[in-house]
PDB file of C-alpha atoms and ligand atoms in Angstrom:
ATOM      1  CA  MET A   1      82.426  13.159 141.725  1.00  0.00           C
ATOM      2  CA  THR A   2      83.672  15.866 144.299  1.00  0.00           C
ATOM      3  CA  PRO A   3      85.502  18.990 143.192  1.00  0.00           C
ATOM      4  CA  LEU A   4      88.898  17.242 143.860  1.00  0.00           C
ATOM      5  CA  GLU A   5      87.383  14.077 142.548  1.00  0.00           C
ATOM      6  CA  TYR A   6      86.989  15.992 139.177  1.00  0.00           C
ATOM      7  CA  ASP A   7      90.040  18.023 138.558  1.00  0.00           C
ATOM      8  CA  ARG A   8      92.081  15.176 139.440  1.00  0.00           C
ATOM      9  CA  ALA A   9      90.518  13.475 136.423  1.00  0.00           C
ATOM     10  CA  ARG A  10      89.856  16.344 133.931  1.00  0.00           C
ATOM     11  CA  ILE A  11      92.426  19.334 134.373  1.00  0.00           C
ATOM     12  CA  TRP A  12      95.512  19.331 133.880  1.00  0.00           C
ATOM     13  CA  HIS A  13      97.749  21.034 136.535  1.00  0.00           C
ATOM     14  CA  PRO A  14     101.340  23.448 135.532  1.00  0.00           C
ATOM     15  CA  TYR A  15     103.837  20.159 134.359  1.00  0.00           C
ATOM     16  CA  ALA A  16     101.855  17.861 135.912  1.00  0.00           C
ATOM     17  CA  SER A  17     100.604  13.933 134.034  1.00  0.00           C
ATOM     18  CA  LEU A  18      97.583  13.597 133.909  1.00  0.00           C
ATOM     19  CA  LYS A  19      97.543   9.954 135.747  1.00  0.00           C
ATOM     20  CA  ASN A  20      98.234   9.916 138.449  1.00  0.00           C
ATOM     21  CA  PRO A  21      98.619  13.243 138.773  1.00  0.00           C
ATOM     22  CA  PRO A  22     100.149  14.294 142.084  1.00  0.00           C
ATOM     23  CA  PRO A  23      97.858  15.483 145.135  1.00  0.00           C
ATOM     24  CA  VAL A  24      96.266  19.206 145.730  1.00  0.00           C
ATOM     25  CA  LEU A  25      95.334  21.088 147.731  1.00  0.00           C
ATOM     26  CA  HIS A  26      91.696  23.056 147.374  1.00  0.00           C
ATOM     27  CA  ALA A  27      92.083  25.997 147.470  1.00  0.00           C
ATOM     28  CA  LYS A  28      88.910  27.994 148.298  1.00  0.00           C
ATOM     29  CA  ALA A  29      89.984  32.080 150.235  1.00  0.00           C
ATOM     30  CA  ALA A  30      93.921  32.944 150.467  1.00  0.00           C
ATOM     31  CA  SER A  31      94.370  36.175 152.497  1.00  0.00           C
ATOM     32  CA  GLY A  32      97.690  38.005 153.203  1.00  0.00           C
ATOM     33  CA  LEU A  33     100.022  35.621 153.773  1.00  0.00           C
ATOM     34  CA  GLU A  34      97.826  32.452 153.809  1.00  0.00           C
ATOM     35  CA  ILE A  35      95.805  30.508 152.031  1.00  0.00           C
ATOM     36  CA  GLU A  36      92.552  28.566 153.277  1.00  0.00           C
ATOM     37  CA  THR A  37      92.095  25.428 152.036  1.00  0.00           C
ATOM     38  CA  ALA A  38      88.063  23.760 151.909  1.00  0.00           C
ATOM     39  CA  ASP A  39      88.975  21.284 154.850  1.00  0.00           C
ATOM     40  CA  GLY A  40      90.218  24.455 157.382  1.00  0.00           C
ATOM     41  CA  GLN A  41      93.445  24.346 157.212  1.00  0.00           C
ATOM     42  CA  LYS A  42      95.453  27.349 157.081  1.00  0.00           C
ATOM     43  CA  LEU A  43      98.966  27.447 155.112  1.00  0.00           C
ATOM     44  CA  VAL A  44     101.840  29.976 154.601  1.00  0.00           C
ATOM     45  CA  ASP A  45     102.768  31.127 151.125  1.00  0.00           C
ATOM     46  CA  ALA A  46     106.213  31.081 151.616  1.00  0.00           C
ATOM     47  CA  VAL A  47     106.556  30.678 147.819  1.00  0.00           C
ATOM     48  CA  SER A  48     104.082  33.642 147.263  1.00  0.00           C
ATOM     49  CA  SER A  49     101.805  31.856 144.129  1.00  0.00           C
ATOM     50  CA  TRP A  50     105.543  31.359 142.334  1.00  0.00           C
ATOM     51  CA  TRP A  51     106.832  34.866 143.495  1.00  0.00           C
ATOM     52  CA  CYS A  52     104.634  37.258 142.069  1.00  0.00           C
ATOM     53  CA  VAL A  53     102.401  38.120 145.770  1.00  0.00           C
ATOM     54  CA  ALA A  54     104.583  40.759 146.502  1.00  0.00           C
ATOM     55  CA  HIS A  55     102.445  42.379 149.071  1.00  0.00           C
ATOM     56  CA  GLY A  56     100.628  39.346 151.170  1.00  0.00           C
ATOM     57  CA  HIS A  57      97.112  37.609 148.915  1.00  0.00           C
ATOM     58  CA  ASN A  58      93.832  39.339 148.794  1.00  0.00           C
ATOM     59  CA  HIS A  59      95.726  42.932 148.955  1.00  0.00           C
ATOM     60  CA  PRO A  60      92.738  45.644 150.155  1.00  0.00           C
ATOM     61  CA  ALA A  61      94.178  48.054 148.221  1.00  0.00           C
ATOM     62  CA  ILE A  62      94.647  46.138 145.286  1.00  0.00           C
ATOM     63  CA  VAL A  63      91.437  44.061 146.141  1.00  0.00           C
ATOM     64  CA  GLU A  64      89.577  47.734 145.885  1.00  0.00           C
ATOM     65  CA  ALA A  65      91.333  49.414 142.882  1.00  0.00           C
ATOM     66  CA  ILE A  66      90.003  45.999 141.171  1.00  0.00           C
ATOM     67  CA  ARG A  67      86.402  46.484 142.545  1.00  0.00           C
ATOM     68  CA  ARG A  68      86.484  50.380 141.766  1.00  0.00           C
ATOM     69  CA  GLN A  69      87.526  49.601 138.030  1.00  0.00           C
ATOM     70  CA  SER A  70      85.683  46.769 137.785  1.00  0.00           C
ATOM     71  CA  GLU A  71      82.534  49.444 138.342  1.00  0.00           C
ATOM     72  CA  LYS A  72      83.397  51.602 135.425  1.00  0.00           C
ATOM     73  CA  MET A  73      84.629  48.619 132.466  1.00  0.00           C
ATOM     74  CA  CYS A  74      86.007  45.667 133.599  1.00  0.00           C
ATOM     75  CA  HIS A  75      87.795  45.623 129.295  1.00  0.00           C
ATOM     76  CA  VAL A  76      88.266  46.933 125.829  1.00  0.00           C
ATOM     77  CA  MET A  77      90.311  45.817 123.005  1.00  0.00           C
ATOM     78  CA  PHE A  78      93.360  48.276 123.241  1.00  0.00           C
ATOM     79  CA  GLY A  79      93.519  48.368 119.114  1.00  0.00           C
ATOM     80  CA  GLY A  80      91.991  51.942 118.898  1.00  0.00           C
ATOM     81  CA  PHE A  81      90.733  52.365 122.265  1.00  0.00           C
ATOM     82  CA  THR A  82      93.497  53.699 125.020  1.00  0.00           C
ATOM     83  CA  HIS A  83      92.331  54.594 128.937  1.00  0.00           C
ATOM     84  CA  ASP A  84      93.511  55.702 132.313  1.00  0.00           C
ATOM     85  CA  PRO A  85      94.379  52.465 133.896  1.00  0.00           C
ATOM     86  CA  ALA A  86      97.178  51.852 131.480  1.00  0.00           C
ATOM     87  CA  VAL A  87      97.792  55.413 130.947  1.00  0.00           C
ATOM     88  CA  GLU A  88      98.394  55.425 135.250  1.00  0.00           C
ATOM     89  CA  LEU A  89     100.462  52.830 134.840  1.00  0.00           C
ATOM     90  CA  ALA A  90     102.685  53.553 131.857  1.00  0.00           C
ATOM     91  CA  GLU A  91     103.473  56.639 133.029  1.00  0.00           C
ATOM     92  CA  LYS A  92     103.598  55.046 137.120  1.00  0.00           C
ATOM     93  CA  LEU A  93     106.611  52.077 135.491  1.00  0.00           C
ATOM     94  CA  ALA A  94     108.149  54.614 133.277  1.00  0.00           C
ATOM     95  CA  ALA A  95     108.818  57.098 136.235  1.00  0.00           C
ATOM     96  CA  ILE A  96     110.843  53.465 138.303  1.00  0.00           C
ATOM     97  CA  ALA A  97     112.229  51.938 135.286  1.00  0.00           C
ATOM     98  CA  PRO A  98     116.192  52.256 134.667  1.00  0.00           C
ATOM     99  CA  ARG A  99     116.615  55.604 132.486  1.00  0.00           C
ATOM    100  CA  GLY A 100     115.082  55.649 128.988  1.00  0.00           C
ATOM    101  CA  LEU A 101     113.097  52.674 128.969  1.00  0.00           C
ATOM    102  CA  ASP A 102     109.622  55.093 128.712  1.00  0.00           C
ATOM    103  CA  ARG A 103     108.327  53.338 126.148  1.00  0.00           C
ATOM    104  CA  VAL A 104     105.260  50.882 126.848  1.00  0.00           C
ATOM    105  CA  PHE A 105     103.769  47.115 125.412  1.00  0.00           C
ATOM    106  CA  PHE A 106     100.760  45.551 127.711  1.00  0.00           C
ATOM    107  CA  ALA A 107     101.410  41.904 127.166  1.00  0.00           C
ATOM    108  CA  ASP A 108      98.828  39.319 129.246  1.00  0.00           C
ATOM    109  CA  SER A 109     101.564  37.140 130.688  1.00  0.00           C
ATOM    110  CA  GLY A 110     105.358  37.079 131.118  1.00  0.00           C
ATOM    111  CA  SER A 111     106.079  34.765 128.262  1.00  0.00           C
ATOM    112  CA  ILE A 112     104.354  37.198 126.065  1.00  0.00           C
ATOM    113  CA  SER A 113     106.695  40.275 127.529  1.00  0.00           C
ATOM    114  CA  VAL A 114     109.993  37.660 126.644  1.00  0.00           C
ATOM    115  CA  GLU A 115     108.105  37.147 123.131  1.00  0.00           C
ATOM    116  CA  VAL A 116     107.375  40.837 122.407  1.00  0.00           C
ATOM    117  CA  ALA A 117     110.821  41.969 123.386  1.00  0.00           C
ATOM    118  CA  ALA A 118     112.252  39.070 121.313  1.00  0.00           C
ATOM    119  CA  LYS A 119     110.021  40.607 118.461  1.00  0.00           C
ATOM    120  CA  MET A 120     111.283  43.735 119.138  1.00  0.00           C
ATOM    121  CA  ALA A 121     114.667  43.127 118.436  1.00  0.00           C
ATOM    122  CA  VAL A 122     114.650  41.921 115.256  1.00  0.00           C
ATOM    123  CA  GLN A 123     112.281  44.758 114.193  1.00  0.00           C
ATOM    124  CA  TYR A 124     114.775  46.988 114.906  1.00  0.00           C
ATOM    125  CA  GLN A 125     117.221  45.181 112.920  1.00  0.00           C
ATOM    126  CA  ASN A 126     114.991  44.652 110.373  1.00  0.00           C
ATOM    127  CA  ALA A 127     114.645  48.198 110.480  1.00  0.00           C
ATOM    128  CA  LEU A 128     118.118  49.213 110.481  1.00  0.00           C
ATOM    129  CA  GLY A 129     118.425  47.087 107.227  1.00  0.00           C
ATOM    130  CA  HIS A 130     119.786  43.556 108.883  1.00  0.00           C
ATOM    131  CA  PRO A 131     117.276  40.947 108.283  1.00  0.00           C
ATOM    132  CA  GLU A 132     119.334  38.523 108.417  1.00  0.00           C
ATOM    133  CA  ARG A 133     120.116  39.399 112.815  1.00  0.00           C
ATOM    134  CA  ASN A 134     116.713  37.234 113.825  1.00  0.00           C
ATOM    135  CA  ARG A 135     118.800  35.103 116.668  1.00  0.00           C
ATOM    136  CA  LEU A 136     118.791  36.216 119.681  1.00  0.00           C
ATOM    137  CA  LEU A 137     121.750  34.797 121.828  1.00  0.00           C
ATOM    138  CA  ALA A 138     120.914  33.190 125.340  1.00  0.00           C
ATOM    139  CA  LEU A 139     122.674  31.738 128.643  1.00  0.00           C
ATOM    140  CA  LYS A 140     122.655  28.638 129.863  1.00  0.00           C
ATOM    141  CA  GLY A 141     120.607  27.951 132.687  1.00  0.00           C
ATOM    142  CA  GLY A 142     118.089  30.733 131.672  1.00  0.00           C
ATOM    143  CA  TYR A 143     114.450  30.742 131.501  1.00  0.00           C
ATOM    144  CA  HIS A 144     111.952  33.054 129.632  1.00  0.00           C
ATOM    145  CA  GLY A 145     108.469  31.442 129.899  1.00  0.00           C
ATOM    146  CA  ASP A 146     106.148  28.559 128.392  1.00  0.00           C
ATOM    147  CA  THR A 147     105.591  29.833 125.039  1.00  0.00           C
ATOM    148  CA  SER A 148     107.945  28.281 122.086  1.00  0.00           C
ATOM    149  CA  LEU A 149     109.906  31.621 121.965  1.00  0.00           C
ATOM    150  CA  ALA A 150     109.993  32.067 125.135  1.00  0.00           C
ATOM    151  CA  MET A 151     110.789  28.177 125.107  1.00  0.00           C
ATOM    152  CA  ALA A 152     113.473  28.613 122.133  1.00  0.00           C
ATOM    153  CA  LEU A 153     115.123  31.170 124.398  1.00  0.00           C
ATOM    154  CA  SER A 154     115.348  28.782 128.251  1.00  0.00           C
ATOM    155  CA  ASP A 155     117.791  26.415 128.653  1.00  0.00           C
ATOM    156  CA  PRO A 156     117.368  23.731 126.299  1.00  0.00           C
ATOM    157  CA  ASP A 157     118.490  21.252 128.599  1.00  0.00           C
ATOM    158  CA  GLY A 158     116.090  22.786 131.242  1.00  0.00           C
ATOM    159  CA  MET A 159     112.213  22.293 131.713  1.00  0.00           C
ATOM    160  CA  HIS A 160     111.257  22.400 127.817  1.00  0.00           C
ATOM    161  CA  THR A 161     114.411  18.904 126.357  1.00  0.00           C
ATOM    162  CA  LEU A 162     110.671  17.441 124.763  1.00  0.00           C
ATOM    163  CA  PHE A 163     109.990  20.843 122.254  1.00  0.00           C
ATOM    164  CA  LYS A 164     113.710  20.959 120.866  1.00  0.00           C
ATOM    165  CA  GLY A 165     112.318  20.531 117.793  1.00  0.00           C
ATOM    166  CA  ILE A 166     109.778  22.868 116.853  1.00  0.00           C
ATOM    167  CA  MET A 167     112.174  25.811 118.261  1.00  0.00           C
ATOM    168  CA  THR A 168     114.761  27.341 116.643  1.00  0.00           C
ATOM    169  CA  LYS A 169     118.148  27.610 118.008  1.00  0.00           C
ATOM    170  CA  HIS A 170     118.781  30.848 118.241  1.00  0.00           C
ATOM    171  CA  PHE A 171     123.045  31.011 118.829  1.00  0.00           C
ATOM    172  CA  TYR A 172     124.569  32.317 115.563  1.00  0.00           C
ATOM    173  CA  GLY A 173     128.302  34.652 114.859  1.00  0.00           C
ATOM    174  CA  GLY A 174     126.680  37.949 112.607  1.00  0.00           C
ATOM    175  CA  GLU A 175     123.136  36.839 112.709  1.00  0.00           C
ATOM    176  CA  ILE A 176     122.030  37.661 115.904  1.00  0.00           C
ATOM    177  CA  ALA A 177     120.235  40.850 117.143  1.00  0.00           C
ATOM    178  CA  ALA A 178     119.620  40.099 120.609  1.00  0.00           C
ATOM    179  CA  ILE A 179     121.445  38.811 124.079  1.00  0.00           C
ATOM    180  CA  ILE A 180     118.255  38.343 125.963  1.00  0.00           C
ATOM    181  CA  CYS A 181     119.738  37.187 129.573  1.00  0.00           C
ATOM    182  CA  GLU A 182     118.013  37.221 134.066  1.00  0.00           C
ATOM    183  CA  PRO A 183     120.512  39.509 135.290  1.00  0.00           C
ATOM    184  CA  VAL A 184     122.191  38.732 138.390  1.00  0.00           C
ATOM    185  CA  PHE A 185     119.983  35.346 139.397  1.00  0.00           C
ATOM    186  CA  GLN A 186     119.082  33.170 137.008  1.00  0.00           C
ATOM    187  CA  ALA A 187     115.191  32.170 138.923  1.00  0.00           C
ATOM    188  CA  ALA A 188     112.973  28.598 137.638  1.00  0.00           C
ATOM    189  CA  ASN A 189     115.773  27.068 135.621  1.00  0.00           C
ATOM    190  CA  ALA A 190     118.717  27.212 137.381  1.00  0.00           C
ATOM    191  CA  MET A 191     118.768  29.062 140.847  1.00  0.00           C
ATOM    192  CA  ASN A 192     122.067  30.475 139.434  1.00  0.00           C
ATOM    193  CA  PHE A 193     123.474  34.176 140.450  1.00  0.00           C
ATOM    194  CA  TYR A 194     126.335  35.564 138.799  1.00  0.00           C
ATOM    195  CA  HIS A 195     128.312  38.763 139.114  1.00  0.00           C
ATOM    196  CA  PRO A 196     126.894  42.291 137.643  1.00  0.00           C
ATOM    197  CA  GLU A 197     130.680  42.302 135.627  1.00  0.00           C
ATOM    198  CA  TYR A 198     128.898  39.712 133.207  1.00  0.00           C
ATOM    199  CA  LEU A 199     127.089  42.310 132.219  1.00  0.00           C
ATOM    200  CA  ARG A 200     128.643  45.218 131.836  1.00  0.00           C
ATOM    201  CA  GLU A 201     130.180  42.396 129.183  1.00  0.00           C
ATOM    202  CA  MET A 202     126.835  41.996 127.615  1.00  0.00           C
ATOM    203  CA  ARG A 203     126.232  45.591 127.023  1.00  0.00           C
ATOM    204  CA  ARG A 204     130.203  46.064 125.823  1.00  0.00           C
ATOM    205  CA  LEU A 205     129.930  43.364 123.363  1.00  0.00           C
ATOM    206  CA  CYS A 206     126.222  44.259 122.169  1.00  0.00           C
ATOM    207  CA  ASP A 207     127.127  48.203 121.349  1.00  0.00           C
ATOM    208  CA  GLU A 208     130.127  47.139 119.267  1.00  0.00           C
ATOM    209  CA  ARG A 209     128.071  44.889 117.561  1.00  0.00           C
ATOM    210  CA  GLY A 210     125.591  46.454 117.447  1.00  0.00           C
ATOM    211  CA  MET A 211     123.433  44.101 119.402  1.00  0.00           C
ATOM    212  CA  LEU A 212     120.316  44.992 121.977  1.00  0.00           C
ATOM    213  CA  LEU A 213     120.292  44.465 125.525  1.00  0.00           C
ATOM    214  CA  ILE A 214     117.377  42.477 126.746  1.00  0.00           C
ATOM    215  CA  PHE A 215     117.065  42.105 130.339  1.00  0.00           C
ATOM    216  CA  ASP A 216     113.993  39.147 131.296  1.00  0.00           C
ATOM    217  CA  GLU A 217     113.211  40.913 134.604  1.00  0.00           C
ATOM    218  CA  ILE A 218     110.368  39.068 135.600  1.00  0.00           C
ATOM    219  CA  ALA A 219     111.225  37.389 138.337  1.00  0.00           C
ATOM    220  CA  ALA A 220     114.017  39.630 139.977  1.00  0.00           C
ATOM    221  CA  GLY A 221     112.006  42.659 139.528  1.00  0.00           C
ATOM    222  CA  PHE A 222     110.150  45.468 141.908  1.00  0.00           C
ATOM    223  CA  TYR A 223     112.426  44.054 144.661  1.00  0.00           C
ATOM    224  CA  ARG A 224     113.034  40.333 145.119  1.00  0.00           C
ATOM    225  CA  THR A 225     116.595  40.449 145.224  1.00  0.00           C
ATOM    226  CA  GLY A 226     116.926  43.480 147.382  1.00  0.00           C
ATOM    227  CA  PRO A 227     117.253  46.360 144.360  1.00  0.00           C
ATOM    228  CA  LEU A 228     114.026  47.298 142.493  1.00  0.00           C
ATOM    229  CA  TRP A 229     115.778  45.569 139.995  1.00  0.00           C
ATOM    230  CA  ALA A 230     118.007  43.016 139.663  1.00  0.00           C
ATOM    231  CA  HIS A 231     120.397  44.448 137.258  1.00  0.00           C
ATOM    232  CA  SER A 232     120.918  47.917 138.539  1.00  0.00           C
ATOM    233  CA  ARG A 233     124.073  45.863 140.757  1.00  0.00           C
ATOM    234  CA  ALA A 234     125.965  46.563 136.916  1.00  0.00           C
ATOM    235  CA  GLY A 235     125.622  50.998 136.470  1.00  0.00           C
ATOM    236  CA  ILE A 236     123.581  49.473 133.005  1.00  0.00           C
ATOM    237  CA  THR A 237     120.639  49.690 130.790  1.00  0.00           C
ATOM    238  CA  PRO A 238     118.942  47.016 128.410  1.00  0.00           C
ATOM    239  CA  ASP A 239     117.313  48.521 125.166  1.00  0.00           C
ATOM    240  CA  ILE A 240     114.663  46.670 126.851  1.00  0.00           C
ATOM    241  CA  MET A 241     113.141  44.675 129.698  1.00  0.00           C
ATOM    242  CA  ALA A 242     110.351  42.810 130.174  1.00  0.00           C
ATOM    243  CA  VAL A 243     108.620  42.972 133.442  1.00  0.00           C
ATOM    244  CA  GLY A 244     105.949  40.285 135.136  1.00  0.00           C
ATOM    245  CA  LYS A 245     105.052  38.170 137.723  1.00  0.00           C
ATOM    246  CA  ALA A 246     104.881  40.680 141.041  1.00  0.00           C
ATOM    247  CA  LEU A 247     103.508  43.915 139.111  1.00  0.00           C
ATOM    248  CA  THR A 248     100.489  43.116 139.890  1.00  0.00           C
ATOM    249  CA  GLY A 249     101.004  41.672 143.024  1.00  0.00           C
ATOM    250  CA  GLY A 250      99.486  38.387 142.434  1.00  0.00           C
ATOM    251  CA  HIS A 251      95.987  39.678 141.848  1.00  0.00           C
ATOM    252  CA  MET A 252      95.632  39.480 138.285  1.00  0.00           C
ATOM    253  CA  THR A 253      97.956  38.658 135.078  1.00  0.00           C
ATOM    254  CA  LEU A 254      99.883  41.206 133.695  1.00  0.00           C
ATOM    255  CA  ALA A 255     103.096  42.081 131.806  1.00  0.00           C
ATOM    256  CA  ALA A 256     105.034  44.873 130.171  1.00  0.00           C
ATOM    257  CA  THR A 257     107.701  45.091 127.952  1.00  0.00           C
ATOM    258  CA  LEU A 258     109.330  48.443 128.105  1.00  0.00           C
ATOM    259  CA  ALA A 259     112.140  49.343 125.389  1.00  0.00           C
ATOM    260  CA  SER A 260     113.894  52.301 124.888  1.00  0.00           C
ATOM    261  CA  GLY A 261     113.570  55.663 122.506  1.00  0.00           C
ATOM    262  CA  LYS A 262     116.157  54.681 120.278  1.00  0.00           C
ATOM    263  CA  VAL A 263     114.086  50.500 120.132  1.00  0.00           C
ATOM    264  CA  ALA A 264     110.814  52.195 119.481  1.00  0.00           C
ATOM    265  CA  ASP A 265     112.085  55.717 116.749  1.00  0.00           C
ATOM    266  CA  THR A 266     113.760  52.614 115.013  1.00  0.00           C
ATOM    267  CA  ILE A 267     111.022  50.137 114.330  1.00  0.00           C
ATOM    268  CA  SER A 268     108.358  53.328 113.905  1.00  0.00           C
ATOM    269  CA  GLY A 269     110.594  54.366 110.846  1.00  0.00           C
ATOM    270  CA  GLY A 270     111.136  50.125 109.724  1.00  0.00           C
ATOM    271  CA  ARG A 271     109.110  49.092 107.331  1.00  0.00           C
ATOM    272  CA  PRO A 272     106.321  47.957 108.347  1.00  0.00           C
ATOM    273  CA  SER A 273     105.992  51.031 110.667  1.00  0.00           C
ATOM    274  CA  ALA A 274     104.052  48.994 113.298  1.00  0.00           C
ATOM    275  CA  PHE A 275     105.090  46.816 115.523  1.00  0.00           C
ATOM    276  CA  MET A 276     103.432  43.727 114.807  1.00  0.00           C
ATOM    277  CA  HIS A 277     101.815  42.497 117.575  1.00  0.00           C
ATOM    278  CA  GLY A 278      98.488  42.784 119.151  1.00  0.00           C
ATOM    279  CA  PRO A 279      96.570  40.066 121.925  1.00  0.00           C
ATOM    280  CA  THR A 280      93.498  40.601 122.596  1.00  0.00           C
ATOM    281  CA  TYR A 281      93.372  41.519 126.387  1.00  0.00           C
ATOM    282  CA  MET A 282      96.745  43.925 125.800  1.00  0.00           C
ATOM    283  CA  ALA A 283      96.246  46.236 128.994  1.00  0.00           C
ATOM    284  CA  ASN A 284      92.864  45.225 130.727  1.00  0.00           C
ATOM    285  CA  PRO A 285      92.114  47.604 132.549  1.00  0.00           C
ATOM    286  CA  LEU A 286      90.956  45.966 135.831  1.00  0.00           C
ATOM    287  CA  ALA A 287      94.995  44.351 135.722  1.00  0.00           C
ATOM    288  CA  CYS A 288      95.753  47.669 134.779  1.00  0.00           C
ATOM    289  CA  ALA A 289      93.881  48.891 137.686  1.00  0.00           C
ATOM    290  CA  ALA A 290      95.375  46.424 140.096  1.00  0.00           C
ATOM    291  CA  ALA A 291      99.230  47.433 139.249  1.00  0.00           C
ATOM    292  CA  CYS A 292      98.713  51.166 139.537  1.00  0.00           C
ATOM    293  CA  ALA A 293      97.168  50.555 143.059  1.00  0.00           C
ATOM    294  CA  GLU A 294      99.841  51.563 145.830  1.00  0.00           C
ATOM    295  CA  PRO A 295      99.900  48.542 148.719  1.00  0.00           C
ATOM    296  CA  VAL A 296     101.344  50.154 151.966  1.00  0.00           C
ATOM    297  CA  PRO A 297     103.100  47.533 153.894  1.00  0.00           C
ATOM    298  CA  GLN A 298     100.049  44.958 155.553  1.00  0.00           C
ATOM    299  CA  ARG A 299     100.422  44.344 159.558  1.00  0.00           C
ATOM    300  CA  VAL A 300     101.117  40.782 159.566  1.00  0.00           C
ATOM    301  CA  LYS A 301      99.398  38.569 161.792  1.00  0.00           C
ATOM    302  CA  SER A 302     100.504  35.063 164.080  1.00  0.00           C
ATOM    303  CA  PRO A 303     102.018  32.744 161.655  1.00  0.00           C
ATOM    304  CA  ALA A 304      99.931  29.701 160.525  1.00  0.00           C
ATOM    305  CA  ARG A 305     100.833  25.835 160.099  1.00  0.00           C
ATOM    306  CA  THR A 306     102.363  24.611 157.350  1.00  0.00           C
ATOM    307  CA  ALA A 307     101.086  21.672 155.497  1.00  0.00           C
ATOM    308  CA  LYS A 308     102.916  19.567 153.361  1.00  0.00           C
ATOM    309  CA  CYS A 309     102.162  20.478 149.476  1.00  0.00           C
ATOM    310  CA  ALA A 310     102.340  17.025 147.289  1.00  0.00           C
TER     311      ALA A 310
HETATM  312  C1  PLP B 401     107.880  33.444 135.144  1.00  0.00           C
HETATM  313  C2  PLP B 401     108.864  33.211 134.489  1.00  0.00           C
HETATM  314  C3  PLP B 401     108.614  34.368 133.104  1.00  0.00           C
HETATM  315  C4  PLP B 401     106.945  33.541 132.400  1.00  0.00           C
HETATM  316  O1  PLP B 401     105.827  34.389 132.796  1.00  0.00           O
HETATM  317  P1  PLP B 401     105.102  33.833 132.721  1.00  0.00           P
HETATM  318  O2  PLP B 401     104.013  35.220 133.428  1.00  0.00           O
HETATM  319  O3  PLP B 401     104.844  32.956 133.482  1.00  0.00           O
HETATM  320  O4  PLP B 401     104.791  33.521 130.911  1.00  0.00           O
HETATM  321  C5  PLP B 401     109.026  34.718 132.554  1.00  0.00           C
HETATM  322  N1  PLP B 401     110.184  34.468 132.576  1.00  0.00           N
HETATM  323  C6  PLP B 401     111.370  35.039 133.569  1.00  0.00           C
HETATM  324  C7  PLP B 401     112.459  34.648 133.970  1.00  0.00           C
HETATM  325  C8  PLP B 401     110.303  34.137 134.973  1.00  0.00           C
HETATM  326  O5  PLP B 401     110.377  33.801 135.585  1.00  0.00           O
END
């Protein structure tokens, strides 16, 4: 079998069937705007590989940062260890995050950073003596990822209808720990834009009712809608914010959940005082180094021919 035949017979692709799967292109290399296929086509990656390749493919500064880090240390458990790339990235994120969101939890994908945000909200409420506050309020049309908690927070009639049965239903009166939303721009499930005033009202409601406000900036963050953070148009700050996708310029998988001192201190004052999450690849040094690299804009070469994808 050729690699393409093997792939077609055995390997699942995102949201695709193994029976008569839609055709895939055989990518061999990628640089700047272009993805080069095995049969020599050069395609413009106009969707930035699902919105994460923010500075172009194989950006020299990011590739160099990964290479340098790989010569020192590719990975070490984050339990009981720390390292320079993680500390440097935490500092850099805190410097550009909304004011006060300077406590960082590194996650390995966007979905996980959403899970972490939701768990922080529940642990926060628990520490305040509200164990009954264990649901989140989410918006119709939202998308927060493919893991089960993130699915439960996404539009139930969106991409995850099939799994309604295993998902906890969120949205109930006095049980709400937090509101989660994609600020201003609902991306993957809906492609909706809405008014920043809505976010200000959410902030008011959360403060009034003792709920936390979580913004999922995984798609919209890092200038995707114009300003650095989509929610900055509303002039308010969330209590917890998830970032991912463009965080490493699309070079390594990495996400982060940023929390305020109030959230972190409250969780730490609860029982258990530990925040109960810890992925194997947490704060992977290669990924942190990729995120810390500061790419300067590249000169764009003459655009390549586009071809149909599927
Ligand atoms: C892509 C996305 C996620 C999930 O991120 P993954 O890295 O795919 O797990 C979560 N929230 C939003 C808004 C996204 O666009």
